[in-house]
Coordinates of C-alpha atoms in Angstrom, one line a residue:
Chain A
M1 CA 105.0 139.4 40.8
P2 CA 102.8 136.6 42.0
N3 CA 100.0 137.5 44.3
S4 CA 97.4 135.1 45.5
K5 CA 94.8 137.6 46.3
G6 CA 95.1 139.7 43.2
K7 CA 96.8 143.0 42.5
A8 CA 95.7 146.1 44.3
A9 CA 94.1 148.3 41.6
F10 CA 94.4 151.6 43.5
G11 CA 97.5 152.9 41.7
V12 CA 100.6 154.2 43.4
G13 CA 98.8 156.2 46.2
L14 CA 97.0 153.3 48.0
A15 CA 99.7 150.9 47.3
T16 CA 102.1 153.2 49.0
L17 CA 99.9 153.5 51.9
G18 CA 99.6 149.7 52.3
L19 CA 103.4 149.6 52.1
T20 CA 104.1 152.1 54.8
A21 CA 101.6 150.6 57.2
G22 CA 103.1 147.2 56.5
V23 CA 106.6 148.1 57.3
G24 CA 105.6 150.4 60.1
A25 CA 107.1 153.5 58.7
L26 CA 106.2 157.1 59.6
L27 CA 104.9 159.1 56.6
A28 CA 107.0 162.2 56.2
A29 CA 108.6 164.3 53.6
R30 CA 112.1 163.1 52.7
S31 CA 114.8 164.3 55.2
K32 CA 116.2 167.7 54.8
D33 CA 119.0 169.0 57.0
R34 CA 117.5 170.9 59.9
P35 CA 119.6 173.1 62.1
A36 CA 121.2 171.0 65.1
R37 CA 120.2 172.9 68.2
D38 CA 120.7 170.1 70.6
D39 CA 121.5 166.4 70.7
A40 CA 118.0 165.1 70.2
P41 CA 117.9 162.5 67.3
N42 CA 116.1 163.7 64.1
S43 CA 113.3 161.3 64.8
A44 CA 112.3 163.3 67.8
G45 CA 109.7 166.1 67.1
R46 CA 110.8 169.7 67.4
R47 CA 108.9 172.7 68.2
G48 CA 108.7 175.3 65.5
Y49 CA 109.7 172.8 62.9
Q50 CA 107.2 171.4 60.5
G51 CA 106.5 167.9 61.6
H52 CA 109.0 165.1 61.9
D53 CA 112.1 165.2 59.8
I54 CA 113.2 161.7 59.3
V55 CA 110.8 159.1 60.5
G56 CA 111.6 156.3 63.0
R57 CA 111.4 154.9 66.4
S58 CA 113.9 153.4 68.9
V59 CA 113.4 150.6 71.5
T60 CA 115.9 149.1 73.9
I61 CA 115.8 145.4 73.9
A62 CA 117.4 143.3 76.6
K63 CA 119.2 141.0 74.3
A64 CA 122.6 140.9 72.6
R65 CA 123.1 142.9 69.5
K66 CA 124.2 139.9 67.3
E67 CA 121.0 137.9 68.2
L68 CA 118.6 140.8 67.2
F69 CA 120.6 141.6 64.1
D70 CA 120.4 138.0 63.0
Y71 CA 116.8 137.6 63.5
W72 CA 116.1 141.0 61.7
S73 CA 118.4 140.2 58.7
D74 CA 116.3 137.2 57.8
F75 CA 113.5 139.2 56.3
A76 CA 111.3 136.2 56.4
N77 CA 111.1 136.8 60.1
L78 CA 109.6 140.2 59.9
A79 CA 106.1 139.1 59.4
S80 CA 106.2 137.6 62.9
F81 CA 105.9 141.0 64.4
M82 CA 104.9 143.4 61.7
E83 CA 101.2 143.3 61.7
N84 CA 100.4 144.4 58.2
L85 CA 103.0 142.2 56.6
V86 CA 101.8 138.9 55.0
S87 CA 105.1 137.6 54.2
V88 CA 108.6 138.5 52.9
T89 CA 110.3 136.0 50.5
K90 CA 113.8 136.1 49.3
D91 CA 114.3 136.1 45.5
G92 CA 117.8 134.9 45.7
A93 CA 119.8 137.1 43.4
N94 CA 121.3 140.4 44.7
D95 CA 119.7 140.1 48.2
R96 CA 116.3 140.8 46.6
A97 CA 113.2 140.2 48.5
T98 CA 109.5 140.5 47.8
W99 CA 107.4 142.1 50.6
T100 CA 103.7 141.1 50.5
I101 CA 101.8 143.7 52.3
R102 CA 98.2 144.0 53.5
A103 CA 96.2 146.8 51.7
P104 CA 92.7 148.0 52.3
A105 CA 89.7 145.9 51.3
G106 CA 91.4 142.6 51.6
Q107 CA 93.9 143.2 48.9
T108 CA 97.7 142.8 49.1
V109 CA 100.5 144.6 47.3
D110 CA 103.9 143.5 46.6
V111 CA 107.1 145.6 46.6
V112 CA 110.6 144.3 45.7
T113 CA 113.5 145.5 47.7
E114 CA 117.3 144.9 47.6
V115 CA 119.7 145.2 50.5
V116 CA 121.9 148.1 49.8
A117 CA 124.1 148.0 53.0
N118 CA 124.7 145.3 55.4
R119 CA 127.1 145.8 58.3
P120 CA 126.7 142.6 60.3
G121 CA 125.7 143.2 64.0
E122 CA 125.1 146.9 63.3
M123 CA 123.0 147.9 60.4
I124 CA 121.0 146.8 57.5
A125 CA 119.6 149.0 54.8
W126 CA 117.2 148.2 51.9
K127 CA 115.7 150.0 49.0
S128 CA 113.0 149.2 46.4
V129 CA 114.5 148.2 43.2
P130 CA 114.2 150.9 40.3
E131 CA 111.5 149.0 38.5
S132 CA 109.3 148.8 41.5
Q133 CA 106.0 150.6 41.4
I134 CA 106.4 151.6 45.0
K135 CA 109.4 153.7 46.2
T136 CA 110.7 153.1 49.6
E137 CA 113.9 152.7 51.5
G138 CA 114.6 151.9 55.3
N139 CA 117.3 150.9 57.5
V140 CA 117.5 149.4 61.0
T141 CA 120.5 150.0 63.3
F142 CA 121.6 148.0 66.3
E143 CA 123.9 149.6 69.0
D144 CA 125.0 148.6 72.5
A145 CA 122.8 150.3 75.1
P146 CA 124.5 151.9 77.9
G147 CA 125.4 149.6 80.8
D148 CA 123.9 146.2 80.8
R149 CA 120.6 147.2 79.1
G150 CA 121.1 145.2 76.0
T151 CA 120.6 146.8 72.6
R152 CA 119.1 149.9 71.1
V153 CA 117.3 149.2 67.9
S154 CA 116.3 152.1 65.6
L155 CA 114.0 151.8 62.6
T156 CA 114.0 154.6 59.9
I157 CA 111.9 154.4 56.9
D158 CA 111.5 156.9 54.0
Y159 CA 109.1 156.9 51.3
S160 CA 108.3 159.2 48.5
P161 CA 105.0 160.9 49.1
P162 CA 102.6 159.7 46.4
G163 CA 102.0 162.3 43.7
G164 CA 98.7 163.7 42.3
E165 CA 95.5 164.6 44.0
L166 CA 94.5 161.1 44.8
G167 CA 97.9 160.5 46.5
K168 CA 97.5 163.7 48.6
A169 CA 94.0 162.7 49.8
I170 CA 95.1 159.2 50.7
A171 CA 98.1 160.6 52.6
S172 CA 96.0 162.9 54.5
L173 CA 93.5 160.3 55.4
F174 CA 95.9 157.8 56.6
L175 CA 98.9 159.8 57.7
R176 CA 98.5 159.0 61.4
E177 CA 98.1 155.2 61.2
P178 CA 101.5 154.2 60.0
Q179 CA 103.1 156.2 62.9
I180 CA 101.1 154.1 65.3
Q181 CA 102.0 151.0 63.4
A182 CA 105.7 151.7 63.6
R183 CA 105.6 152.2 67.3
H184 CA 103.6 148.9 67.8
D185 CA 105.7 146.9 65.4
L186 CA 108.9 147.8 67.2
K187 CA 107.3 147.0 70.5
R188 CA 106.1 143.6 69.2
F189 CA 109.7 142.9 68.0
K190 CA 110.9 143.7 71.6
M191 CA 108.3 141.4 73.1
L192 CA 109.1 138.6 70.8
M193 CA 112.8 138.9 71.3
E194 CA 112.6 139.2 75.1
T195 CA 109.8 136.9 76.0
G196 CA 109.5 134.5 73.0
E197 CA 106.0 135.6 72.3
V198 CA 103.9 138.6 71.1
T199 CA 101.8 139.7 74.1
T200 CA 98.1 139.4 73.8
S201 CA 95.3 139.8 76.3
A202 CA 92.9 137.8 74.2
R203 CA 91.1 135.0 76.2
R204 CA 91.0 132.7 73.1
K205 CA 93.1 132.2 70.1
S206 CA 90.3 133.4 67.8
E207 CA 90.3 136.8 69.6
T208 CA 93.9 137.8 69.1
R209 CA 94.5 140.7 66.7
A210 CA 96.3 138.4 64.2
A211 CA 93.4 136.1 64.1
K212 CA 91.0 139.0 63.8
I213 CA 93.0 140.7 60.9
Q214 CA 92.7 137.3 59.1
Q215 CA 89.0 137.1 59.7
N216 CA 88.6 140.6 58.4
E217 CA 90.5 139.7 55.2
K218 CA 88.3 136.8 54.7
A219 CA 85.1 138.7 55.2
E220 CA 86.4 141.6 52.8
T221 CA 87.5 139.1 50.1
A222 CA 84.4 137.1 50.3
Chain B
M1 CA 82.0 129.4 82.1
R2 CA 80.4 131.9 84.6
A3 CA 82.1 135.2 85.2
L4 CA 81.5 138.5 86.9
T5 CA 81.2 141.2 84.1
F6 CA 81.0 145.0 84.0
H7 CA 77.9 146.5 82.4
G8 CA 78.2 150.2 83.7
K9 CA 78.4 152.2 86.8
H10 CA 77.2 150.1 89.7
D11 CA 75.8 147.4 87.4
V12 CA 77.9 144.2 87.4
R13 CA 76.4 140.7 86.6
V14 CA 77.4 137.1 86.5
D15 CA 77.2 136.0 82.9
T16 CA 78.0 132.9 80.8
V17 CA 81.1 133.7 78.6
D18 CA 83.4 131.6 76.5
D19 CA 86.0 129.6 78.5
P20 CA 89.7 130.9 78.1
E21 CA 92.2 128.7 76.2
I22 CA 96.0 128.6 75.9
V23 CA 97.0 131.3 73.4
N24 CA 100.7 131.8 74.0
P25 CA 103.3 129.1 74.8
R26 CA 104.0 130.5 78.3
D27 CA 100.2 130.6 79.3
A28 CA 98.5 128.5 81.7
I29 CA 94.7 128.1 82.6
I30 CA 93.7 128.2 86.2
K31 CA 90.5 126.8 87.6
V32 CA 89.6 129.4 90.2
T33 CA 88.9 128.1 93.7
S34 CA 88.9 131.5 95.6
T35 CA 88.8 135.1 94.3
A36 CA 88.2 138.3 96.3
I37 CA 86.7 141.7 95.6
C38 CA 89.3 144.4 96.0
G39 CA 88.8 148.0 97.3
S40 CA 90.2 149.1 93.9
D41 CA 87.5 147.0 92.2
L42 CA 85.2 149.6 93.8
H43 CA 86.8 152.3 91.7
L44 CA 85.8 150.3 88.6
Y45 CA 82.2 149.7 90.1
D46 CA 81.9 153.5 90.8
G47 CA 83.0 154.3 87.2
V48 CA 85.9 156.4 87.9
I49 CA 88.5 154.3 86.0
P50 CA 88.5 155.0 82.3
A51 CA 88.4 152.3 79.6
V52 CA 86.4 149.7 81.3
L53 CA 84.0 148.2 78.7
E54 CA 80.7 146.4 78.8
G55 CA 81.3 142.6 79.2
D56 CA 84.8 143.0 80.7
I57 CA 85.5 140.3 83.3
L58 CA 86.7 141.9 86.5
G59 CA 88.8 140.6 89.4
H60 CA 92.6 140.5 90.2
E61 CA 92.8 138.7 93.4
F62 CA 92.5 135.0 92.6
M63 CA 94.1 131.5 93.1
G64 CA 93.2 128.1 92.0
E65 CA 94.3 124.8 90.4
V66 CA 96.3 124.6 87.2
V67 CA 94.2 122.6 84.7
E68 CA 96.0 123.4 81.4
I69 CA 99.5 124.4 80.5
G70 CA 101.2 125.8 77.4
P71 CA 104.4 124.2 76.1
K72 CA 106.7 126.9 77.8
S73 CA 104.9 127.0 81.2
N74 CA 106.8 125.4 84.0
L75 CA 103.7 124.7 86.1
K76 CA 102.3 121.2 86.4
K77 CA 98.5 120.2 86.2
G78 CA 97.0 120.0 89.6
Q79 CA 99.2 122.4 91.3
R80 CA 97.6 125.0 93.5
V81 CA 98.8 128.5 92.7
V82 CA 98.2 132.2 93.8
V83 CA 98.3 134.6 90.8
P84 CA 99.8 138.1 91.3
F85 CA 97.5 140.7 89.9
T86 CA 100.4 142.3 88.1
I87 CA 101.4 140.6 84.8
S88 CA 105.1 140.5 84.4
C89 CA 107.2 138.9 81.7
G90 CA 110.3 138.4 83.9
Q91 CA 112.8 139.3 81.1
C92 CA 112.6 143.0 80.4
F93 CA 114.6 145.7 82.0
H94 CA 112.0 146.5 84.7
C95 CA 111.4 142.8 85.7
Q96 CA 115.2 142.2 85.8
V97 CA 115.5 144.9 88.4
Q98 CA 112.3 143.5 90.3
Q99 CA 110.0 146.4 89.3
F100 CA 107.6 143.8 88.2
S101 CA 104.6 146.2 88.0
C102 CA 106.4 148.3 85.5
C103 CA 106.9 145.4 83.1
S104 CA 107.3 146.9 79.7
N105 CA 106.1 143.8 77.7
S106 CA 102.8 142.7 79.6
N107 CA 100.6 145.4 78.1
P108 CA 99.9 144.4 74.5
A109 CA 101.4 146.8 71.9
E110 CA 98.1 148.1 70.6
K111 CA 96.8 148.8 74.0
Q112 CA 99.7 150.9 75.3
D113 CA 99.0 154.2 73.7
M114 CA 96.2 155.2 76.0
S115 CA 98.2 154.9 79.3
A116 CA 101.3 156.3 77.4
T117 CA 99.4 159.5 76.6
L118 CA 98.0 159.7 80.3
Y119 CA 101.2 159.0 82.1
G120 CA 104.1 159.5 79.6
Q121 CA 104.8 155.8 79.5
A122 CA 102.5 152.9 79.1
M123 CA 101.4 150.9 82.1
A124 CA 102.2 147.2 82.6
G125 CA 99.3 144.6 82.2
L126 CA 97.1 143.8 85.2
F127 CA 94.2 141.4 85.4
G128 CA 90.7 142.6 85.1
Y129 CA 91.5 146.3 85.4
S130 CA 90.4 148.1 82.4
H131 CA 92.0 148.5 78.9
L132 CA 94.5 151.0 80.1
T133 CA 96.2 147.9 81.7
G134 CA 95.8 145.6 78.8
G135 CA 92.2 144.6 78.9
Y136 CA 92.9 141.1 80.4
S137 CA 90.0 139.0 81.6
G138 CA 90.0 139.0 85.4
G139 CA 89.8 136.4 88.2
Q140 CA 86.2 136.8 89.3
A141 CA 85.3 133.8 87.0
E142 CA 85.5 130.0 87.0
Y143 CA 88.6 130.0 84.7
V144 CA 91.5 132.4 83.8
R145 CA 94.0 132.4 81.2
V146 CA 97.3 133.4 83.0
P147 CA 100.1 134.7 80.6
Y148 CA 103.9 134.3 81.6
S149 CA 102.8 131.5 84.0
D150 CA 106.4 130.6 84.5
V151 CA 106.9 134.0 86.3
G152 CA 103.9 135.1 88.3
P153 CA 102.0 132.2 90.0
I154 CA 103.4 130.9 93.3
V155 CA 102.8 127.2 94.1
I156 CA 101.0 126.6 97.5
P157 CA 101.6 123.7 99.7
D158 CA 98.6 121.6 100.3
H159 CA 98.4 122.0 103.9
L160 CA 97.8 125.9 103.5
E161 CA 94.1 126.5 102.9
D162 CA 92.9 129.0 100.3
D163 CA 91.9 131.7 102.9
K164 CA 95.3 131.9 104.5
V165 CA 97.2 132.5 101.1
L166 CA 94.7 134.1 98.8
F167 CA 95.9 137.6 99.7
L168 CA 99.3 137.1 98.4
S169 CA 97.7 137.9 95.1
D170 CA 97.6 141.7 95.9
I171 CA 96.6 143.2 99.2
L172 CA 99.1 141.4 101.5
P173 CA 102.2 142.4 99.4
T174 CA 100.6 145.8 98.7
G175 CA 100.3 146.6 102.4
W176 CA 103.9 145.2 102.9
M177 CA 105.3 147.4 100.1
G178 CA 103.4 150.3 101.5
A179 CA 105.3 149.9 104.7
E180 CA 108.5 149.2 103.1
N181 CA 108.1 152.4 101.0
A182 CA 107.8 154.2 104.3
D183 CA 111.4 153.2 105.2
I184 CA 110.4 152.4 108.9
G185 CA 113.1 152.4 111.5
P186 CA 112.7 151.2 115.1
D187 CA 111.9 154.5 116.9
D188 CA 109.5 155.6 114.2
T189 CA 105.8 156.7 114.5
V190 CA 103.9 155.8 111.4
A191 CA 100.4 157.1 110.5
V192 CA 98.2 155.0 108.2
W193 CA 95.2 156.6 106.4
G194 CA 92.6 154.0 105.7
C195 CA 91.8 150.9 107.6
G196 CA 90.6 148.8 104.7
P197 CA 92.4 145.6 103.8
V198 CA 95.7 147.3 102.5
G199 CA 95.7 149.8 105.4
L200 CA 95.3 147.0 107.8
F201 CA 98.1 145.0 106.3
A202 CA 100.2 148.1 106.2
I203 CA 99.8 148.5 109.9
Q204 CA 100.6 144.8 110.5
S205 CA 103.6 145.1 108.2
A206 CA 104.8 148.3 109.9
L207 CA 104.6 146.7 113.3
A208 CA 106.5 143.6 111.9
M209 CA 109.2 146.0 110.5
G210 CA 109.7 147.4 114.1
A211 CA 107.8 150.7 114.2
A212 CA 107.6 152.0 117.8
Q213 CA 104.1 153.5 117.2
V214 CA 101.4 153.0 114.5
I215 CA 98.5 155.4 114.3
A216 CA 95.4 154.3 112.1
I217 CA 93.0 156.8 110.8
D218 CA 89.6 155.9 109.5
H219 CA 85.9 156.6 110.4
Y220 CA 84.4 153.2 110.5
P221 CA 84.4 151.9 114.1
H222 CA 84.6 148.2 113.2
R223 CA 87.7 148.9 111.0
L224 CA 89.3 151.0 113.7
E225 CA 88.7 148.2 116.1
L226 CA 90.5 145.7 113.8
A227 CA 93.4 148.2 113.6
R228 CA 93.4 148.4 117.4
K229 CA 93.4 144.5 117.6
L230 CA 96.6 144.5 115.5
G231 CA 98.3 146.8 117.9
A232 CA 97.7 150.4 116.3
Q233 CA 96.4 153.5 118.1
T234 CA 93.3 155.0 116.3
I235 CA 91.9 158.3 115.2
N236 CA 88.3 158.7 114.0
F237 CA 88.6 161.5 111.6
R238 CA 84.9 162.3 111.9
E239 CA 85.3 163.1 115.5
T240 CA 88.8 164.3 115.9
D241 CA 91.1 166.9 114.3
V242 CA 93.5 164.6 112.7
R243 CA 96.5 166.8 112.4
E244 CA 96.3 168.2 115.9
A245 CA 95.9 164.6 117.3
L246 CA 99.0 163.4 115.3
M247 CA 101.1 166.4 116.5
E248 CA 100.2 165.6 120.0
M249 CA 100.6 161.8 119.6
S250 CA 104.1 162.4 118.1
G251 CA 105.2 164.8 120.9
G252 CA 105.0 167.9 118.8
I253 CA 107.4 166.5 116.0
G254 CA 105.0 165.2 113.6
V255 CA 104.9 161.5 112.4
D256 CA 108.0 160.1 110.8
A257 CA 106.2 158.5 108.0
V258 CA 102.7 158.5 106.5
I259 CA 100.9 155.8 104.4
D260 CA 98.0 156.7 102.2
A261 CA 96.0 153.5 101.8
V262 CA 92.8 155.4 100.8
G263 CA 93.5 156.6 97.3
M264 CA 91.2 158.4 94.7
E265 CA 87.8 158.2 96.3
A266 CA 88.7 159.7 99.7
H267 CA 85.9 160.9 102.0
G268 CA 86.5 164.3 103.4
F269 CA 84.8 167.5 104.1
A270 CA 87.2 170.3 103.1
I271 CA 85.8 172.5 100.3
D272 CA 88.5 171.4 97.9
N273 CA 87.4 167.7 98.3
M274 CA 83.7 168.6 97.7
L275 CA 84.8 170.3 94.5
D276 CA 86.8 167.1 93.5
I277 CA 83.7 165.0 94.1
A278 CA 81.7 167.2 91.8
K279 CA 84.4 167.0 89.1
Q280 CA 84.6 163.2 89.5
K281 CA 80.8 162.8 89.2
I282 CA 80.9 164.7 85.8
G283 CA 83.8 162.6 84.6
I284 CA 86.7 165.0 84.2
G285 CA 89.3 162.7 85.6
A286 CA 89.9 164.4 89.0
D287 CA 91.2 162.3 91.9
R288 CA 90.0 163.1 95.3
A289 CA 93.2 163.1 97.2
S290 CA 92.0 164.6 100.7
A291 CA 93.7 161.7 102.6
L292 CA 97.0 162.3 100.8
K293 CA 96.8 166.1 101.2
Q294 CA 96.3 165.6 104.9
A295 CA 99.2 163.1 105.3
I296 CA 101.5 165.5 103.6
L297 CA 100.6 168.2 106.1
A298 CA 100.9 165.9 109.0
V299 CA 104.3 164.2 108.3
R300 CA 107.3 165.6 110.0
R301 CA 110.0 167.6 108.2
G302 CA 112.3 165.3 106.4
G303 CA 109.7 162.5 106.7
R304 CA 108.5 160.0 104.2
V305 CA 105.3 159.6 102.3
S306 CA 104.2 156.2 101.0
I307 CA 101.2 155.9 98.6
P308 CA 99.8 152.4 98.1
G309 CA 96.4 153.9 97.5
V310 CA 95.2 153.9 93.8
Y311 CA 95.2 157.1 91.8
G312 CA 94.4 157.4 88.1
G313 CA 94.3 161.0 87.0
M314 CA 95.0 164.4 88.1
T315 CA 94.4 166.3 91.4
D316 CA 94.1 169.9 92.2
K317 CA 95.4 172.2 95.0
F318 CA 98.1 169.7 95.8
P319 CA 100.3 170.8 98.7
L320 CA 103.4 171.0 96.7
G321 CA 105.0 173.7 98.9
A322 CA 104.8 171.4 101.9
L323 CA 106.4 168.6 99.9
M324 CA 109.3 170.8 99.0
E325 CA 109.8 173.0 102.0
K326 CA 109.6 170.1 104.5
G327 CA 112.0 168.0 102.4
L328 CA 109.7 165.0 102.0
Q329 CA 110.4 161.8 100.2
V330 CA 107.6 160.2 98.3
R331 CA 107.4 156.5 97.1
S332 CA 104.4 154.9 95.3
G333 CA 103.4 152.5 92.7
Q334 CA 101.4 149.5 91.8
T335 CA 102.9 146.6 93.9
H336 CA 105.9 144.5 92.6
V337 CA 104.0 141.4 93.8
Q338 CA 106.4 138.9 92.4
K339 CA 109.2 140.4 94.4
Y340 CA 107.3 139.6 97.8
T341 CA 105.4 136.5 97.4
K342 CA 108.1 134.0 98.3
D343 CA 109.0 135.9 101.7
L344 CA 105.4 136.6 102.6
L345 CA 104.4 133.0 101.9
A346 CA 107.1 131.9 104.5
K347 CA 105.8 134.4 106.9
I348 CA 102.3 133.0 106.5
E349 CA 103.6 129.5 107.0
D350 CA 105.5 130.3 110.2
G351 CA 102.7 132.2 111.7
T352 CA 104.2 135.8 111.6
L353 CA 101.5 137.0 109.4
D354 CA 97.8 136.2 109.6
T355 CA 95.4 137.3 107.0
T356 CA 92.3 135.4 107.7
F357 CA 91.0 137.8 110.3
L358 CA 90.2 140.2 107.5
I359 CA 87.6 138.1 105.7
S360 CA 84.1 139.1 106.8
H361 CA 82.0 137.3 104.0
R362 CA 82.3 134.2 101.8
L363 CA 80.0 134.0 98.9
P364 CA 79.4 131.8 95.9
L365 CA 80.6 133.5 92.6
E366 CA 76.9 133.7 91.5
Q367 CA 76.4 136.2 94.4
A368 CA 79.2 138.5 93.3
P369 CA 77.0 141.5 92.5
K370 CA 75.6 141.3 96.0
G371 CA 79.2 141.2 97.3
Y372 CA 80.0 144.5 95.4
K373 CA 77.0 146.2 96.5
N374 CA 77.5 145.4 100.3
F375 CA 81.2 145.9 100.1
K376 CA 80.5 149.5 98.8
E377 CA 77.5 150.4 100.9
Q378 CA 78.4 148.7 104.2
Q379 CA 82.1 149.2 104.6
D380 CA 82.1 149.0 108.2
S381 CA 81.1 145.4 108.5
W382 CA 81.9 144.1 104.9
T383 CA 85.7 144.2 105.3
K384 CA 86.6 141.7 102.7
V385 CA 84.4 139.5 100.4
V386 CA 86.0 136.2 99.1
L387 CA 84.1 134.5 96.2
K388 CA 84.0 130.7 95.9
P389 CA 83.0 129.4 92.5
D390 CA 82.4 126.0 93.8
M391 CA 80.4 127.1 96.9
E392 CA 76.7 126.1 97.0
L393 CA 74.1 128.7 96.8
A394 CA 72.5 129.1 100.2
A395 CA 68.9 128.0 100.2

């Protein structure tokens, strides 16, 4: 995989961290069936149950389902609101795409995914290809919100926890950050779709978060 | 540019900082011609609002001239505009139902977690009012970056001078919404706590909405005099038992609606307010709500409670029983400014509403720290301070 900034040399653990931060997933164990006691979705926390089951977040966006689906299904657009994503490029064959993701210390990591399900206007699901060093799968669903409120967008991303002591250490260090990232990325998606821009309170272009992330990368790679 | 910046409790300074620039397509840059110090700025000044950082530019009541526009702004260079203190995108669910101060897009994603933790959901963006509300640079400056400039700013006709329209940015619509939230009918007696700018405009609005009787409560003689001039009856809470007076003045029924235009730093002598003062001093997030507590006890059964006064945290010993047992309705919130600006501008133009009586002092921006100090310490005579960046410093 081509990578302009050099491969991350952290092994699977850190690479996976970068990935989950990039696509805004929650870290969690793979889903297990839990007893259904009420109608809350599995992405909601439940008392007495260890953590979250499946990971994900929902937002309601005041736009038509098709418009949102079309924007998302072109993966090249994802970097416009997913902060830790440098780019997504299509590889052509088999709906494959290469996600280039920001990793610590100015590095990037690549992961190759293929689309495993695509129901236009409703859902799109992707999974890392078998030979990918990083294992991940995710899906995003679009459903009409009640009344005139537009569309509910739900993002779910699973990942296999990294193995070994190093993997555990990294997961415990960074466990919280991807949850926050997931929430923020979906909010930025909503802002971009509804208002045409990602909201910032920066007074100058050089002070936006996007600009600062790039400045940090330059400093770290220098 | 020059701008009024926060450096700590009771320490604000005019510093030289970088000019703002167009960042997003819908932005505009406004060259400020008039900007006011708001009573709620004193909460920042007193250090009782969290997440105000050193160097933050304060100010959320401002107007000026459009000097730069982004490609998606619908403003034109040279237009005079008043800018609402609430930042609203115009397109989210809340904006679509005119709950502009509840906009779900105007607080940047990475700034939303703090207020979401405090309040259950994140607040909208506001100018110059802490990082809870986005960390936007405020209007007590020579220039301001205004996001969503196609939604918020209202264009002002040339014949209306700044002093007549500046308060469309906050306190005039805030007073108006405070009265509207009290659901005033023609036979109603309405009591207003606090005769600061918002309270005075709420009195003016309540009378314009047809209230039979408006009673103003404060302890500053000059402010009570302003209320009287507007047509209100007055109670000085330092001299009079407020609840007894209100019962007598409403013929034993209790007042139909109450408006709390005081907020979180209420004066008061009850023991629980003294405890709240102590808690606020050691920074444990207590709101002093003595005006609101008194209002809830004074309002009649089945009455209405409107709260335009600002609160930020928790309060203790709240008269919840009175609220429930008397069957009260409560309405509150930051003002949905964009909902009111057009109608209120028309009322200013046809002379129904006058706001200039309120201004007691006009100062150059350079003297803003003096404005804060005096507005805080001499509330009786310093009723409203307007800062003018272009005004010459007095010799």
